[in-house]
């Protein structure tokens, strides 16, 4: 059962979520908050395991965001490309794989 937006915001606050600028062709189109992890395992093509940085954020914040967008970490200033499809957690949160640009 998905949690409410307030529950998800509290969860993100508890785990010190970072703010990301979502950009398309260098222009900011929105911001989102996510919990950053340096290393997360994803299954790539031919079932190979990829270890990538990731963020866990609210699915609703990902509306309109695609692999053509980039994210800039508001804490470090590092720019990331989105890698692959978002992985929903059936809780209202999704996992987003990132590749440093």
Tab-separated table of C-alpha atoms in Angstrom:
chain	number	residue	atom	x	y	z
A	1	UNK	CA	0.000	0.000	0.000
A	2	UNK	CA	1.525	3.338	-0.980
A	3	UNK	CA	2.134	5.876	1.742
A	4	UNK	CA	0.788	9.428	1.708
A	5	UNK	CA	2.901	12.325	0.405
A	6	UNK	CA	3.361	13.503	4.021
A	7	UNK	CA	4.663	10.050	5.030
A	8	UNK	CA	7.083	10.024	2.104
A	9	UNK	CA	8.287	13.569	2.866
A	10	UNK	CA	8.927	12.555	6.503
A	11	UNK	CA	10.859	9.502	5.311
A	12	UNK	CA	12.981	11.644	2.981
A	13	UNK	CA	13.608	14.151	5.818
A	14	UNK	CA	14.660	11.373	8.204
A	15	UNK	CA	17.258	10.076	5.767
A	16	UNK	CA	18.561	13.548	4.843
A	17	UNK	CA	17.395	13.614	1.234
A	18	UNK	CA	19.283	15.897	-1.125
A	19	UNK	CA	17.704	18.316	-3.581
A	20	UNK	CA	18.347	17.756	-7.284
A	21	UNK	CA	17.833	20.194	-10.126
A	22	UNK	CA	16.212	18.327	-13.022
A	23	UNK	CA	17.373	19.756	-16.343
A	24	UNK	CA	16.557	19.260	-19.973
A	25	UNK	CA	19.077	20.647	-22.478
A	26	UNK	CA	20.697	22.602	-19.642
A	27	UNK	CA	17.463	24.319	-18.538
A	28	UNK	CA	15.999	23.552	-15.109
A	29	UNK	CA	12.483	22.150	-15.452
A	30	UNK	CA	11.850	21.075	-11.861
A	31	UNK	CA	13.489	19.979	-8.616
A	32	UNK	CA	13.136	16.748	-6.694
A	33	UNK	CA	14.416	15.353	-3.417
A	34	UNK	CA	16.081	11.979	-3.108
A	35	UNK	CA	18.210	9.797	-0.871
A	36	UNK	CA	21.611	9.333	-2.524
A	37	UNK	CA	23.514	6.031	-2.504
A	38	UNK	CA	26.996	5.712	-3.973
A	39	UNK	CA	26.595	2.097	-5.039
A	40	UNK	CA	23.400	0.271	-5.971
A	41	UNK	CA	23.143	-2.922	-8.007
A	42	UNK	CA	21.026	-2.827	-11.150
A	43	UNK	CA	20.460	-5.578	-13.700
A	44	UNK	CA	21.653	-4.431	-17.109
A	45	UNK	CA	21.442	-5.906	-20.583
A	46	UNK	CA	22.073	-9.651	-20.828
A	47	UNK	CA	21.446	-9.845	-17.054
A	48	UNK	CA	24.816	-8.314	-16.222
A	49	UNK	CA	25.012	-6.594	-12.825
A	50	UNK	CA	25.798	-2.871	-12.917
A	51	UNK	CA	26.883	-0.961	-9.820
A	52	UNK	CA	25.784	2.669	-10.124
A	53	UNK	CA	25.029	5.597	-7.872
A	54	UNK	CA	21.306	6.063	-7.307
A	55	UNK	CA	18.666	8.148	-5.642
A	56	UNK	CA	15.424	6.991	-4.068
A	57	UNK	CA	12.684	9.584	-4.513
A	58	UNK	CA	8.917	9.976	-4.677
A	59	UNK	CA	7.351	8.487	-7.802
A	60	UNK	CA	5.112	11.542	-8.104
A	61	UNK	CA	8.219	13.767	-8.353
A	62	UNK	CA	9.326	11.772	-11.401
A	63	UNK	CA	6.269	12.726	-13.475
A	64	UNK	CA	7.564	14.033	-16.792
A	65	UNK	CA	11.182	13.000	-16.066
A	66	UNK	CA	12.816	10.717	-18.644
A	67	UNK	CA	16.278	9.452	-19.533
A	68	UNK	CA	16.783	12.611	-21.582
A	69	UNK	CA	16.973	14.672	-18.372
A	70	UNK	CA	20.010	15.230	-16.188
A	71	UNK	CA	20.131	15.772	-12.427
A	72	UNK	CA	22.459	18.125	-10.599
A	73	UNK	CA	23.099	17.328	-6.933
A	74	UNK	CA	22.417	20.461	-4.886
A	75	UNK	CA	25.058	19.471	-2.296
A	76	UNK	CA	28.002	18.448	-4.486
A	77	UNK	CA	27.111	20.147	-7.782
A	78	UNK	CA	27.811	16.887	-9.633
A	79	UNK	CA	25.747	16.341	-12.784
A	80	UNK	CA	24.274	12.896	-13.489
A	81	UNK	CA	22.518	11.313	-16.446
A	82	UNK	CA	19.575	9.051	-15.661
A	83	UNK	CA	20.377	5.416	-16.434
A	84	UNK	CA	17.701	2.920	-17.414
A	85	UNK	CA	14.129	2.778	-16.208
A	86	UNK	CA	12.928	3.830	-12.775
A	87	UNK	CA	12.449	0.936	-10.344
A	88	UNK	CA	9.235	1.371	-8.330
A	89	UNK	CA	9.213	0.106	-4.744
A	90	UNK	CA	5.397	-0.227	-4.469
A	91	UNK	CA	5.474	2.287	-1.619
A	92	UNK	CA	5.297	5.547	-3.533
A	93	UNK	CA	9.092	5.667	-3.895
A	94	UNK	CA	11.211	4.742	-6.916
A	95	UNK	CA	14.891	3.986	-7.399
A	96	UNK	CA	16.692	5.956	-10.129
A	97	UNK	CA	20.060	4.815	-11.467
A	98	UNK	CA	22.583	7.543	-12.220
A	99	UNK	CA	25.759	7.895	-14.268
A	100	UNK	CA	28.145	10.761	-13.609
A	101	UNK	CA	28.190	13.014	-16.652
